[in-house]
Backbone as a chain_set.jsonl record, in Angstrom:
{"seq": "MRVLVVEDEEPLGEVLRDFLVELGHDATIVRSAEAALGSLERQRPDAIILDINLPGMSGLDFLQLRPVRDAALPIVAISGVATESQAIECLRLGALDFVGKPVPLERLNEVLTFLEPHALTRRRTESARQERRRGPRAQIGFPVRIVEYKGTAWDGICEELSATGMKVRSRATLVEGAAVKLLFTPPDGASPVEVISLVVRVDRDGTAFSFVHLANTEAKRLSELVQRLQRP", "coords": {"N": [[248.714, 89.651, 93.138], [250.385, 87.456, 95.167], [253.921, 86.112, 94.698], [256.131, 83.651, 94.718], [259.436, 83.372, 94.539], [262.07, 81.343, 94.119], [265.19, 81.593, 93.907], [268.894, 81.355, 93.734], [270.68, 83.216, 93.041], [271.811, 86.085, 94.454], [271.097, 88.975, 92.924], [270.115, 88.098, 90.813], [268.017, 87.658, 92.102], [267.019, 89.757, 93.472], [266.467, 91.531, 91.494], [264.367, 90.403, 90.212], [262.665, 90.637, 92.219], [262.367, 93.599, 92.722], [261.586, 93.872, 89.77], [258.598, 92.402, 90.229], [257.413, 94.091, 92.138], [257.327, 96.225, 91.096], [255.406, 95.511, 89.496], [253.006, 95.463, 91.068], [252.833, 92.94, 92.817], [253.164, 91.032, 95.437], [255.663, 90.004, 96.245], [258.197, 87.041, 97.477], [261.613, 86.312, 98.326], [263.32, 83.25, 98.196], [266.093, 81.246, 98.628], [266.547, 78.281, 98.419], [265.234, 75.729, 97.176], [264.61, 73.949, 99.675], [263.827, 75.811, 101.123], [261.776, 76.982, 100.305], [259.602, 75.248, 100.426], [259.113, 75.588, 102.748], [257.868, 77.987, 102.434], [255.558, 77.849, 100.972], [253.315, 77.027, 103.105], [253.906, 78.783, 105.049], [253.953, 81.023, 103.471], [251.746, 80.724, 101.641], [252.104, 81.217, 98.346], [250.584, 82.847, 95.114], [251.621, 81.976, 93.152], [254.496, 80.628, 91.363], [258.256, 81.532, 90.525], [260.937, 79.504, 89.776], [263.764, 78.509, 89.888], [265.769, 76.323, 88.292], [268.037, 75.035, 88.754], [269.414, 74.748, 91.596], [271.33, 74.817, 94.443], [271.677, 72.162, 96.671], [268.362, 70.551, 97.21], [267.068, 69.632, 94.015], [265.403, 72.352, 90.991], [263.988, 70.196, 89.821], [263.532, 68.705, 91.111], [261.798, 69.353, 93.329], [259.672, 69.568, 92.091], [258.047, 67.804, 91.841], [257.549, 67.027, 94.674], [254.938, 65.691, 97.071], [254.175, 67.575, 98.505], [254.031, 70.078, 96.885], [252.864, 69.574, 94.35], [250.07, 68.976, 94.917], [249.502, 71.478, 96.156], [248.877, 72.669, 93.152], [249.474, 74.855, 91.698], [250.554, 77.661, 89.537], [253.532, 77.895, 87.632], [256.391, 78.989, 87.009], [259.267, 78.077, 85.362], [262.751, 78.577, 85.39], [265.777, 78.73, 84.152], [269.753, 78.881, 83.204], [271.364, 77.17, 81.971], [270.293, 74.918, 81.861], [269.298, 71.623, 79.667], [267.836, 70.972, 76.842], [266.189, 68.852, 77.192], [265.837, 68.966, 79.932], [264.335, 71.347, 80.134], [261.958, 69.907, 78.71], [261.446, 68.49, 80.82], [260.326, 69.86, 82.893], [257.839, 71.008, 81.835], [257.221, 68.443, 81.379], [256.52, 67.893, 83.947], [254.496, 69.288, 85.157], [254.999, 72.551, 84.901], [254.536, 75.421, 83.998], [255.591, 76.987, 82.408], [258.982, 77.527, 80.612], [260.814, 79.328, 80.908], [264.206, 81.063, 79.526], [267.373, 82.288, 80.758], [269.243, 84.895, 80.403], [266.616, 86.287, 81.707], [263.929, 87.607, 79.948], [262.499, 90.512, 80.513], [260.328, 90.998, 79.724], [258.952, 89.167, 78.679], [258.509, 87.461, 80.931], [256.556, 89.261, 82.13], [254.077, 88.988, 80.036], [253.437, 86.052, 80.395], [253.041, 86.832, 84.127], [250.968, 88.136, 83.471], [249.132, 86.257, 82.887], [249.192, 84.526, 84.461], [248.122, 86.149, 86.84], [245.207, 85.521, 86.908], [244.537, 82.543, 86.876], [245.232, 82.291, 89.345], [243.382, 83.338, 91.055], [241.278, 81.839, 90.488], [239.024, 79.634, 91.158], [237.815, 81.587, 93.461], [237.104, 84.422, 91.354], [235.495, 82.316, 89.964], [233.575, 81.312, 90.964], [232.219, 83.392, 91.732], [231.48, 84.929, 89.129], [229.721, 82.809, 88.154], [227.432, 83.52, 90.563], [227.091, 86.158, 89.599], [226.843, 85.6, 86.96], [224.21, 85.057, 87.291], [222.415, 86.533, 88.417], [223.184, 88.682, 87.135], [222.161, 91.784, 84.546], [221.322, 90.129, 81.339], [222.304, 90.419, 77.663], [221.127, 88.831, 74.324], [223.029, 88.525, 71.597], [224.494, 89.173, 68.623], [227.825, 89.05, 67.468], [231.422, 89.324, 66.528], [234.108, 87.702, 68.03], [237.557, 87.43, 68.697], [239.399, 84.787, 70.153], [242.324, 83.955, 72.49], [244.803, 81.949, 73.437], [247.257, 81.327, 76.225], [249.544, 80.578, 74.894], [249.758, 81.073, 72.469], [247.625, 80.289, 70.733], [245.331, 80.613, 68.675], [241.414, 81.472, 68.161], [238.42, 82.036, 66.625], [235.294, 83.406, 67.673], [231.745, 83.89, 68.071], [230.343, 86.25, 69.547], [227.137, 85.039, 71.842], [225.955, 85.827, 73.887], [226.419, 88.353, 76.48], [227.361, 90.697, 78.994], [228.308, 93.017, 81.716], [230.048, 92.108, 83.093], [231.179, 89.498, 81.6], [231.029, 87.187, 78.915], [229.156, 84.585, 76.564], [230.642, 82.928, 74.043], [230.44, 80.814, 70.891], [232.568, 78.635, 69.705], [234.982, 77.035, 67.692], [237.001, 76.748, 69.325], [238.735, 74.55, 71.97], [238.435, 74.923, 75.145], [239.373, 74.346, 78.226], [237.562, 74.926, 81.655], [238.856, 77.569, 83.85], [240.681, 78.221, 82.69], [243.171, 80.944, 81.518], [242.731, 83.255, 79.02], [242.579, 85.728, 76.523], [240.669, 87.761, 75.502], [239.314, 89.363, 72.6], [237.639, 91.804, 70.951], [235.098, 94.184, 69.398], [232.439, 95.629, 70.482], [229.378, 96.214, 69.479], [228.539, 98.827, 69.369], [229.998, 100.753, 68.077], [232.105, 101.477, 69.093], [234.988, 102.157, 70.33], [237.483, 98.929, 70.205], [237.322, 96.344, 72.184], [240.288, 94.929, 74.771], [240.381, 92.221, 76.941], [242.101, 90.676, 79.868], [240.614, 87.111, 80.181], [238.622, 85.028, 82.218], [237.706, 81.438, 81.703], [235.169, 80.0, 82.545], [232.734, 77.76, 82.346], [232.048, 75.233, 80.373], [230.073, 74.689, 77.949], [228.204, 72.869, 75.844], [226.573, 74.389, 73.932], [228.078, 76.446, 74.062], [230.839, 78.895, 75.36], [231.608, 80.253, 78.624], [232.599, 83.252, 79.955], [234.084, 84.49, 81.826], [235.59, 88.288, 82.856], [238.486, 89.311, 83.609], [239.665, 92.209, 85.139], [238.582, 94.052, 83.756], [238.545, 97.519, 82.256], [236.675, 100.399, 84.365], [235.757, 102.482, 82.396], [235.305, 100.463, 79.976], [233.585, 98.547, 81.271], [231.23, 100.358, 82.14], [230.472, 100.868, 79.377], [229.917, 98.735, 78.328], [227.888, 97.387, 80.636], [225.796, 99.24, 80.218], [225.429, 99.481, 77.059], [224.138, 96.528, 77.302], [222.337, 97.489, 78.6], [220.176, 99.119, 76.902], [219.648, 97.221, 74.61], [218.446, 95.41, 75.847], [216.312, 96.763, 76.396], [212.659, 96.761, 75.166]], "CA": [[249.7, 87.931, 93.193], [251.442, 86.813, 95.92], [254.476, 85.27, 93.824], [257.898, 83.203, 95.571], [260.479, 83.507, 93.698], [263.149, 80.455, 94.262], [266.636, 81.679, 92.896], [269.93, 81.137, 94.628], [271.373, 83.908, 92.836], [271.291, 87.258, 94.875], [271.113, 89.57, 91.953], [268.625, 87.398, 89.999], [266.84, 87.606, 92.741], [266.496, 91.412, 93.522], [266.026, 92.246, 90.222], [262.879, 90.161, 90.453], [261.746, 91.253, 93.189], [262.164, 94.786, 92.35], [260.086, 93.844, 88.865], [257.346, 92.053, 90.552], [256.628, 94.683, 93.224], [256.648, 97.413, 90.422], [253.982, 95.604, 88.706], [251.819, 95.407, 92.185], [252.821, 91.914, 93.593], [254.05, 90.813, 96.953], [256.892, 89.09, 96.123], [259.025, 86.995, 98.289], [262.376, 85.4, 97.678], [264.125, 82.249, 98.903], [267.496, 80.967, 98.164], [266.855, 76.894, 97.804], [264.159, 74.628, 97.162], [264.015, 73.727, 101.041], [263.216, 77.03, 101.925], [260.504, 77.121, 99.28], [258.603, 73.993, 100.928], [258.21, 75.925, 104.04], [257.06, 79.218, 102.551], [254.878, 77.415, 100.629], [252.552, 76.826, 103.887], [253.63, 79.953, 105.302], [253.355, 82.486, 102.411], [250.629, 80.369, 100.803], [251.565, 81.859, 97.333], [249.615, 82.031, 94.292], [252.56, 81.007, 92.117], [255.633, 80.412, 91.857], [258.699, 81.189, 89.281], [261.579, 78.168, 90.114], [265.309, 78.337, 89.225], [265.347, 74.649, 88.473], [269.039, 74.7, 88.822], [269.768, 75.102, 92.563], [272.064, 74.113, 95.453], [270.823, 71.16, 97.633], [267.338, 70.37, 95.932], [266.978, 70.914, 92.376], [264.202, 72.815, 90.796], [263.114, 69.319, 89.435], [262.808, 67.544, 92.288], [261.341, 70.286, 93.988], [257.85, 70.289, 91.181], [257.915, 66.346, 91.873], [257.18, 66.631, 95.765], [253.747, 65.561, 97.019], [252.87, 69.041, 98.686], [253.756, 70.809, 95.71], [251.526, 69.194, 93.236], [249.045, 69.192, 95.619], [249.395, 72.782, 96.019], [249.172, 73.061, 91.991], [250.045, 76.489, 91.756], [251.143, 77.485, 88.472], [254.731, 77.411, 88.217], [257.565, 79.052, 85.946], [260.991, 77.615, 85.837], [264.028, 79.305, 84.579], [267.287, 78.485, 83.487], [270.816, 79.936, 81.87], [272.029, 75.914, 82.038], [269.448, 73.871, 81.526], [269.507, 71.407, 78.53], [266.231, 70.639, 76.48], [265.372, 67.61, 77.957], [265.467, 69.458, 81.183], [263.443, 72.537, 80.015], [261.184, 69.83, 78.414], [260.616, 67.847, 81.723], [259.876, 70.271, 83.496], [256.539, 71.498, 81.761], [255.781, 67.09, 81.849], [256.534, 67.404, 85.46], [253.124, 70.312, 85.316], [255.57, 73.806, 85.033], [253.55, 76.395, 82.725], [256.235, 77.628, 81.075], [260.052, 77.681, 80.778], [262.095, 80.698, 80.35], [265.518, 80.555, 79.624], [268.322, 83.052, 81.522], [269.013, 85.969, 81.35], [264.929, 86.575, 82.321], [263.488, 88.459, 79.684], [261.077, 90.642, 81.959], [258.93, 91.456, 79.033], [258.363, 87.812, 78.398], [257.913, 87.379, 82.188], [255.514, 90.39, 82.248], [253.588, 88.475, 79.786], [253.178, 85.163, 81.761], [252.281, 86.978, 84.959], [249.057, 88.593, 82.834], [248.453, 85.364, 82.524], [248.836, 83.749, 86.207], [247.571, 85.707, 87.54], [243.679, 84.981, 86.707], [244.976, 81.197, 87.169], [245.675, 82.172, 90.892], [242.071, 83.643, 91.954], [240.302, 80.907, 89.457], [238.237, 79.179, 92.88], [236.774, 82.407, 93.742], [236.491, 84.542, 91.032], [234.215, 81.52, 89.151], [231.79, 81.114, 92.029], [231.723, 84.929, 91.838], [231.161, 84.897, 88.429], [228.394, 82.011, 88.225], [226.884, 84.709, 90.978], [226.919, 87.486, 88.752], [226.0, 85.334, 85.47], [222.429, 84.088, 87.871], [222.157, 88.072, 89.088], [223.654, 90.515, 86.316], [221.338, 91.678, 83.123], [222.47, 89.469, 79.7], [222.055, 90.499, 76.329], [221.396, 87.82, 73.388], [222.913, 89.513, 70.85], [225.731, 88.065, 68.117], [229.046, 89.18, 67.147], [232.428, 88.091, 66.357], [235.384, 87.472, 68.893], [238.541, 86.471, 68.907], [239.794, 83.775, 71.897], [243.62, 84.193, 72.448], [245.523, 81.756, 74.675], [248.82, 82.183, 76.475], [250.419, 79.818, 73.983], [249.509, 81.999, 71.128], [246.937, 80.139, 70.042], [243.799, 81.567, 68.6], [240.201, 81.185, 67.292], [237.515, 83.479, 66.006], [233.726, 82.472, 67.488], [230.396, 84.333, 67.962], [229.225, 86.039, 70.999], [225.5, 85.162, 71.889], [224.95, 86.78, 75.467], [226.824, 89.734, 76.659], [226.859, 91.485, 80.457], [229.271, 93.731, 81.932], [231.364, 91.077, 83.387], [232.008, 88.771, 81.164], [230.563, 86.338, 77.751], [228.873, 83.164, 76.407], [230.943, 82.709, 73.276], [230.362, 79.618, 70.262], [233.822, 78.559, 68.894], [235.32, 75.696, 67.818], [238.004, 76.454, 70.573], [239.216, 73.501, 72.932], [239.504, 75.529, 76.175], [238.86, 74.084, 79.662], [237.454, 75.775, 83.026], [239.991, 77.734, 84.754], [241.633, 78.25, 81.826], [242.717, 82.004, 81.317], [242.904, 83.516, 77.935], [242.971, 86.828, 76.001], [238.981, 88.531, 74.095], [239.685, 90.605, 71.831], [236.105, 92.077, 70.21], [234.367, 95.312, 69.262], [230.918, 95.68, 70.837], [228.427, 97.08, 68.309], [227.858, 100.272, 69.347], [230.475, 101.438, 67.206], [233.091, 102.58, 69.935], [236.789, 101.247, 69.933], [237.966, 97.684, 70.373], [238.095, 95.502, 73.633], [240.837, 93.277, 74.663], [240.533, 91.798, 78.136], [241.935, 89.072, 80.179], [239.139, 86.563, 81.124], [238.487, 83.211, 82.609], [236.736, 80.145, 81.05], [234.246, 79.445, 84.17], [231.949, 76.922, 81.901], [232.381, 75.29, 78.578], [228.795, 74.005, 77.627], [228.088, 72.447, 74.706], [226.312, 75.576, 72.816], [228.748, 77.718, 74.172], [232.233, 78.684, 76.296], [231.287, 81.135, 79.424], [233.795, 83.728, 79.841], [234.517, 86.257, 83.182], [236.136, 89.569, 82.389], [239.433, 89.981, 84.33], [240.651, 93.1, 85.177], [238.266, 95.388, 82.827], [239.218, 98.8, 82.819], [235.044, 100.852, 84.807], [234.63, 102.906, 81.6], [234.692, 99.814, 79.184], [232.353, 97.77, 82.195], [230.087, 100.58, 82.358], [230.036, 100.719, 78.294], [229.354, 97.409, 78.104], [226.637, 98.012, 81.151], [224.988, 100.695, 79.173], [224.908, 98.712, 75.657], [223.196, 95.401, 77.569], [220.351, 97.516, 79.423], [219.421, 99.488, 75.696], [219.663, 96.101, 73.951], [217.237, 94.732, 76.91], [214.69, 97.614, 75.917], [211.713, 96.545, 73.734]], "C": [[250.69, 87.821, 94.697], [252.84, 85.726, 94.828], [255.978, 85.186, 94.845], [258.687, 83.061, 94.461], [261.818, 82.433, 94.304], [264.366, 80.785, 93.436], [267.295, 81.579, 94.203], [270.919, 82.207, 94.181], [271.036, 85.393, 92.984], [270.779, 88.25, 93.738], [270.153, 89.74, 91.181], [267.867, 88.065, 90.625], [266.177, 89.236, 93.132], [266.111, 91.982, 92.637], [264.245, 91.611, 90.226], [261.558, 89.955, 90.95], [261.352, 92.362, 93.029], [261.169, 94.974, 90.871], [258.969, 93.767, 89.517], [256.617, 93.346, 91.235], [256.679, 96.133, 92.11], [255.452, 96.891, 89.318], [253.061, 95.117, 89.559], [251.684, 94.228, 92.35], [253.174, 91.484, 94.628], [255.094, 89.782, 96.0], [257.925, 88.823, 97.274], [260.213, 86.091, 97.661], [263.562, 84.592, 98.878], [265.343, 81.601, 97.862], [267.536, 79.431, 97.462], [265.4, 76.611, 98.21], [263.598, 73.982, 98.277], [263.489, 74.592, 101.202], [261.319, 77.365, 100.986], [259.521, 76.2, 99.692], [258.24, 74.834, 101.962], [257.416, 77.348, 103.724], [255.532, 78.677, 101.952], [253.463, 77.397, 101.678], [252.486, 78.086, 104.307], [253.155, 81.299, 104.664], [252.289, 82.547, 101.392], [250.868, 81.661, 99.16], [250.786, 81.911, 96.545], [250.244, 81.668, 93.458], [254.256, 81.058, 92.151], [257.124, 80.478, 90.344], [260.164, 80.484, 90.144], [262.666, 78.37, 89.356], [265.459, 76.613, 89.281], [267.076, 74.115, 88.662], [269.768, 75.335, 90.639], [270.583, 74.272, 93.427], [271.598, 73.524, 96.56], [270.041, 70.683, 96.81], [267.205, 70.971, 95.196], [265.758, 71.255, 92.287], [263.426, 71.401, 90.932], [263.202, 68.474, 90.43], [261.662, 68.591, 92.642], [259.935, 70.005, 93.135], [257.7, 68.518, 91.234], [257.14, 65.845, 93.24], [255.469, 66.55, 95.839], [253.124, 66.416, 97.201], [253.239, 70.227, 97.169], [253.394, 70.661, 94.459], [250.317, 69.17, 93.748], [248.335, 70.278, 95.802], [248.384, 73.18, 94.217], [248.72, 74.419, 91.421], [251.126, 76.697, 90.339], [253.137, 78.183, 88.823], [255.368, 78.079, 86.793], [258.611, 78.823, 86.23], [261.555, 78.228, 84.709], [265.467, 78.77, 84.661], [267.856, 78.72, 83.03], [271.406, 78.613, 81.421], [271.402, 74.67, 81.474], [269.749, 73.066, 79.927], [268.254, 70.7, 78.053], [265.674, 69.736, 76.806], [265.055, 67.895, 79.131], [263.982, 70.389, 81.043], [261.616, 71.118, 79.767], [260.749, 68.818, 79.864], [260.361, 68.982, 82.549], [258.187, 70.974, 83.705], [256.239, 70.07, 81.707], [255.579, 66.743, 83.303], [255.181, 68.934, 86.551], [253.926, 71.93, 85.086], [254.853, 74.558, 83.82], [253.999, 76.452, 82.285], [258.051, 77.297, 81.471], [260.628, 79.164, 80.304], [263.495, 80.792, 81.29], [266.458, 82.114, 80.171], [269.351, 83.599, 80.63], [267.314, 86.102, 81.204], [264.478, 87.503, 81.281], [261.891, 89.179, 80.372], [260.191, 91.088, 80.872], [258.264, 90.257, 78.942], [257.4, 87.503, 79.559], [256.935, 88.084, 82.647], [253.867, 89.556, 81.802], [253.169, 87.13, 80.221], [252.46, 85.73, 83.031], [250.917, 87.226, 84.622], [248.554, 87.691, 82.495], [248.24, 84.343, 83.993], [248.425, 83.864, 86.779], [245.484, 85.725, 87.677], [243.753, 83.329, 87.287], [244.784, 81.579, 89.08], [243.995, 82.365, 91.785], [240.784, 82.477, 90.563], [238.922, 80.529, 90.236], [237.535, 81.104, 92.634], [236.411, 83.42, 92.667], [235.04, 83.593, 89.945], [233.19, 81.489, 89.548], [231.243, 82.444, 91.621], [231.101, 85.524, 90.369], [229.975, 84.154, 87.918], [227.227, 82.99, 88.711], [226.275, 85.599, 90.179], [226.138, 86.722, 87.482], [224.096, 84.645, 85.785], [221.559, 85.783, 87.796], [221.998, 89.202, 88.275], [222.153, 90.471, 84.565], [222.448, 91.377, 82.314], [221.513, 90.26, 78.663], [221.775, 89.475, 75.217], [221.791, 88.561, 72.523], [224.654, 88.753, 69.911], [227.246, 88.999, 67.817], [230.895, 88.988, 67.066], [233.935, 89.03, 67.583], [236.643, 86.512, 68.71], [239.193, 86.181, 70.156], [241.518, 83.893, 71.681], [244.397, 82.87, 73.578], [246.578, 81.832, 75.044], [249.378, 81.476, 75.452], [250.671, 80.564, 72.799], [248.026, 81.518, 70.574], [245.67, 80.392, 69.685], [242.913, 81.002, 67.909], [238.791, 82.156, 67.658], [236.088, 82.496, 66.409], [232.729, 83.935, 67.489], [229.924, 84.519, 68.863], [227.638, 86.042, 70.838], [224.759, 85.565, 73.346], [225.865, 87.78, 76.124], [226.397, 90.775, 77.901], [228.227, 92.296, 80.681], [230.389, 92.957, 82.637], [231.742, 89.935, 82.733], [230.485, 88.443, 79.973], [230.028, 85.069, 77.471], [229.393, 83.473, 75.229], [230.919, 81.3, 71.998], [231.637, 79.177, 69.584], [233.621, 77.32, 68.372], [236.875, 75.497, 68.693], [238.101, 75.723, 71.15], [239.645, 74.584, 74.236], [239.183, 74.474, 77.197], [238.543, 75.221, 80.873], [238.758, 75.734, 83.401], [241.089, 78.267, 83.926], [241.54, 79.998, 81.787], [243.247, 82.238, 79.902], [242.655, 85.288, 77.629], [241.55, 87.083, 74.724], [239.341, 89.595, 73.3], [238.033, 90.833, 70.477], [236.1, 93.561, 70.939], [233.207, 95.441, 69.499], [230.287, 96.57, 69.402], [227.93, 97.988, 68.421], [228.675, 101.239, 68.546], [231.876, 102.195, 67.736], [234.659, 101.916, 69.595], [236.766, 99.973, 70.611], [238.028, 97.968, 72.118], [238.977, 94.565, 73.89], [241.253, 93.362, 76.627], [241.191, 90.434, 78.197], [240.915, 88.421, 80.736], [239.442, 85.094, 81.278], [237.642, 82.128, 82.013], [236.325, 79.897, 82.665], [233.535, 78.424, 84.064], [232.401, 76.81, 80.547], [231.044, 74.128, 78.619], [228.602, 73.493, 75.969], [227.711, 73.332, 73.674], [227.058, 76.918, 73.119], [229.793, 77.826, 75.058], [231.5, 79.93, 77.036], [232.539, 81.689, 79.915], [233.674, 84.502, 81.125], [235.66, 86.73, 82.583], [237.105, 89.631, 83.586], [239.952, 90.994, 84.554], [239.991, 94.67, 83.962], [237.817, 96.859, 83.373], [237.207, 99.243, 83.561], [235.042, 101.542, 83.814], [234.303, 101.885, 81.001], [233.452, 98.964, 80.185], [231.134, 98.879, 81.809], [229.857, 101.068, 80.763], [229.158, 99.817, 78.117], [227.445, 97.143, 78.737], [225.55, 98.386, 80.336], [224.65, 99.912, 77.926], [224.157, 97.722, 76.386], [221.407, 96.312, 77.817], [219.678, 98.332, 78.065], [219.53, 98.32, 75.003], [218.386, 95.32, 74.888], [215.94, 95.534, 76.891], [213.881, 97.271, 74.397], [211.403, 97.536, 72.774]], "O": [[251.79, 88.36, 94.819], [252.486, 84.66, 94.324], [256.628, 86.056, 95.424], [258.277, 82.504, 93.443], [262.585, 83.03, 95.06], [264.519, 80.259, 92.334], [266.794, 81.646, 95.326], [271.984, 82.248, 94.796], [270.327, 86.011, 92.19], [269.55, 88.185, 93.782], [269.503, 90.727, 90.836], [267.111, 88.916, 90.156], [265.013, 89.62, 93.019], [265.395, 92.973, 92.78], [263.215, 92.285, 90.24], [260.422, 89.567, 90.68], [260.139, 92.556, 93.103], [260.296, 95.832, 90.738], [258.228, 94.748, 89.567], [255.451, 93.634, 90.966], [255.98, 97.089, 92.448], [254.795, 97.594, 88.55], [252.221, 94.352, 89.086], [250.525, 93.86, 92.155], [254.303, 91.973, 94.577], [254.83, 88.928, 95.153], [258.461, 89.714, 97.932], [260.007, 85.302, 96.738], [264.244, 84.995, 99.82], [265.365, 81.551, 96.633], [268.164, 79.164, 96.437], [264.682, 77.028, 99.118], [262.473, 73.486, 98.236], [262.321, 74.379, 101.531], [260.211, 77.832, 101.25], [258.411, 76.427, 99.212], [257.032, 74.908, 102.189], [256.558, 77.811, 104.475], [254.484, 79.081, 102.456], [252.436, 77.757, 101.103], [251.442, 78.723, 104.166], [252.411, 82.207, 105.033], [251.903, 83.456, 100.657], [250.127, 82.611, 98.908], [249.875, 81.113, 96.767], [249.663, 80.894, 92.698], [254.974, 81.552, 93.021], [257.073, 79.712, 89.382], [260.428, 81.033, 91.213], [262.537, 78.413, 88.132], [265.25, 75.894, 90.258], [267.33, 72.911, 88.703], [270.541, 76.291, 90.696], [270.588, 73.057, 93.226], [271.111, 74.219, 97.451], [270.475, 70.31, 95.72], [267.153, 72.198, 95.116], [264.912, 70.827, 93.071], [262.527, 71.223, 91.754], [262.766, 67.333, 90.282], [260.582, 68.468, 92.064], [258.955, 70.353, 93.794], [257.009, 68.105, 90.304], [256.413, 64.854, 93.299], [254.746, 67.108, 95.013], [252.014, 66.628, 96.714], [252.441, 71.047, 96.715], [253.571, 71.493, 93.569], [249.388, 69.362, 92.963], [247.111, 70.386, 95.729], [247.368, 73.875, 94.214], [247.706, 74.768, 90.816], [252.175, 76.082, 90.141], [253.684, 78.676, 89.81], [254.943, 77.768, 85.68], [259.1, 79.243, 87.278], [261.147, 78.391, 83.559], [265.941, 78.443, 85.749], [267.418, 79.071, 81.935], [272.06, 78.747, 80.387], [271.88, 73.732, 80.837], [270.328, 73.711, 79.053], [267.671, 69.908, 78.793], [264.446, 69.756, 76.721], [264.103, 67.301, 79.637], [262.912, 70.206, 81.624], [260.548, 71.273, 80.359], [259.584, 68.418, 79.861], [259.772, 68.319, 83.403], [257.539, 71.296, 84.7], [255.043, 69.885, 81.933], [254.902, 65.854, 83.819], [255.059, 69.303, 87.719], [252.998, 72.737, 85.139], [254.736, 74.013, 82.722], [253.624, 76.11, 81.164], [258.326, 76.85, 82.585], [260.677, 79.728, 79.21], [263.848, 80.721, 82.467], [265.902, 83.135, 79.769], [270.231, 82.887, 80.147], [267.002, 85.862, 80.037], [264.642, 88.628, 81.755], [260.78, 88.702, 80.605], [259.161, 91.635, 81.267], [257.044, 90.23, 79.107], [256.182, 87.335, 79.518], [256.332, 87.628, 83.619], [252.886, 89.43, 82.536], [251.987, 87.289, 80.525], [251.327, 85.287, 83.217], [249.926, 86.765, 85.189], [247.538, 87.804, 81.809], [247.283, 83.65, 84.338], [247.985, 83.011, 87.551], [244.82, 85.983, 88.682], [242.948, 82.998, 88.158], [244.097, 80.876, 89.821], [243.59, 81.751, 92.773], [239.683, 82.738, 90.078], [237.86, 81.079, 89.943], [236.909, 81.539, 91.667], [235.196, 83.597, 92.754], [234.034, 84.073, 89.424], [232.1, 81.574, 88.982], [230.086, 82.63, 91.244], [230.321, 86.475, 90.404], [229.177, 84.803, 87.241], [226.312, 83.352, 87.973], [225.058, 85.766, 90.101], [225.051, 87.114, 87.057], [223.236, 84.127, 85.072], [220.474, 86.066, 87.288], [221.272, 90.192, 88.361], [221.591, 89.579, 83.93], [223.619, 91.753, 82.262], [220.341, 90.607, 78.813], [222.901, 88.979, 75.194], [221.046, 89.529, 72.368], [225.565, 88.1, 70.419], [227.168, 89.949, 68.597], [231.368, 88.261, 67.94], [234.395, 90.155, 67.779], [236.705, 85.286, 68.614], [239.496, 86.995, 71.027], [241.887, 83.911, 70.507], [244.394, 83.245, 74.75], [247.285, 82.48, 74.272], [250.025, 82.361, 74.892], [251.767, 80.617, 72.243], [247.313, 82.348, 70.01], [244.841, 80.366, 70.594], [243.215, 80.135, 67.088], [238.392, 82.733, 68.67], [235.756, 81.426, 65.9], [233.099, 84.942, 66.884], [229.184, 83.702, 69.411], [226.984, 86.729, 70.053], [223.591, 85.597, 73.734], [224.746, 87.562, 76.589], [225.401, 91.498, 77.871], [229.143, 92.204, 79.864], [231.561, 93.335, 82.64], [232.659, 89.288, 83.24], [229.395, 89.015, 79.993], [230.476, 84.223, 78.245], [228.807, 84.479, 74.829], [231.736, 80.498, 72.451], [231.563, 79.626, 68.44], [232.607, 76.624, 68.436], [237.618, 74.516, 68.719], [236.909, 75.678, 71.453], [240.787, 75.016, 74.394], [238.547, 73.553, 76.684], [239.213, 76.248, 80.978], [239.574, 74.813, 83.431], [242.173, 78.672, 84.346], [240.458, 80.566, 81.931], [244.161, 81.507, 79.52], [242.564, 86.033, 78.605], [241.483, 86.725, 73.548], [239.645, 90.717, 73.705], [237.656, 90.148, 69.527], [236.539, 94.034, 71.987], [232.59, 95.363, 68.437], [230.828, 97.348, 68.616], [226.919, 98.273, 67.779], [228.251, 102.369, 68.303], [232.529, 103.08, 67.181], [235.107, 101.313, 68.619], [236.044, 99.875, 71.603], [238.387, 98.86, 72.887], [238.789, 93.43, 73.455], [241.972, 94.103, 77.297], [241.142, 89.486, 77.413], [240.28, 88.92, 81.666], [240.191, 84.305, 80.704], [236.47, 82.505, 82.049], [237.036, 79.677, 83.646], [233.325, 77.796, 85.103], [232.892, 77.645, 79.787], [231.052, 73.028, 79.171], [229.11, 74.146, 75.058], [228.284, 73.258, 72.587], [226.833, 78.045, 72.677], [229.883, 76.815, 75.755], [230.821, 80.665, 76.321], [233.468, 80.962, 80.267], [232.753, 85.317, 81.077], [236.517, 86.08, 81.984], [236.592, 90.007, 84.64], [241.106, 90.941, 84.13], [240.538, 95.7, 83.568], [237.144, 97.245, 84.329], [236.386, 98.379, 83.253], [233.824, 101.689, 83.713], [233.085, 101.714, 81.052], [232.357, 98.818, 79.642], [230.136, 98.442, 81.235], [228.883, 101.82, 80.731], [227.965, 99.93, 77.836], [226.399, 96.913, 78.131], [224.587, 97.735, 79.932], [223.449, 99.687, 77.773], [222.992, 98.012, 76.114], [220.229, 96.098, 77.53], [218.452, 98.221, 78.086], [219.376, 98.969, 73.968], [217.481, 94.703, 74.326], [214.825, 95.149, 77.243], [214.187, 97.397, 73.211], [210.716, 97.253, 71.793]]}, "num_chains": 1, "name": "protein.A"}
């Protein structure tokens, strides 16, 4: 994932860059909101980490710019001196989350885990729809727990399973493109599965999810399970 970090404190910028690279992301550091505007076009980032207290144009002003709003990128606002009202304003202006300084790297890692699927939503959604049409699926019922980014959890029942996703009936209020965590134990008696997934479709009879970063061993196990269930 390409992450643009807008941070005027050089030491913190270097820490964030090294941390992002360690996680496997491509990090670009700029020192001002003005420089970030140019990077939106040149670098085409997938997500932004934005300090709202910047020299010149503030992060709050940056969030209100038309190019920024039109880009619809997931943005994590950070600050060590922001007031509660400023933090609330960041969220109102479209920031996905607000993290105080010193930035807890474990928390940032958790946020990025949910940001990555958002960055590829359109491509993965289309791919999931194509896969859903041609991939083998099995009608089967077993419990699934759905956990949203903010921590809200829902219980549901899987009604259709494939190696790349599932359809779940639940009371969850989700929107297409949202990233959630699915926790379930396949009915083959093996170990539980925990996988970040995208909401690709919301129907009256259930919600369709596409798995993101499912381990190859888990995908193979689910594929074999589906094939067994399809046999007469």
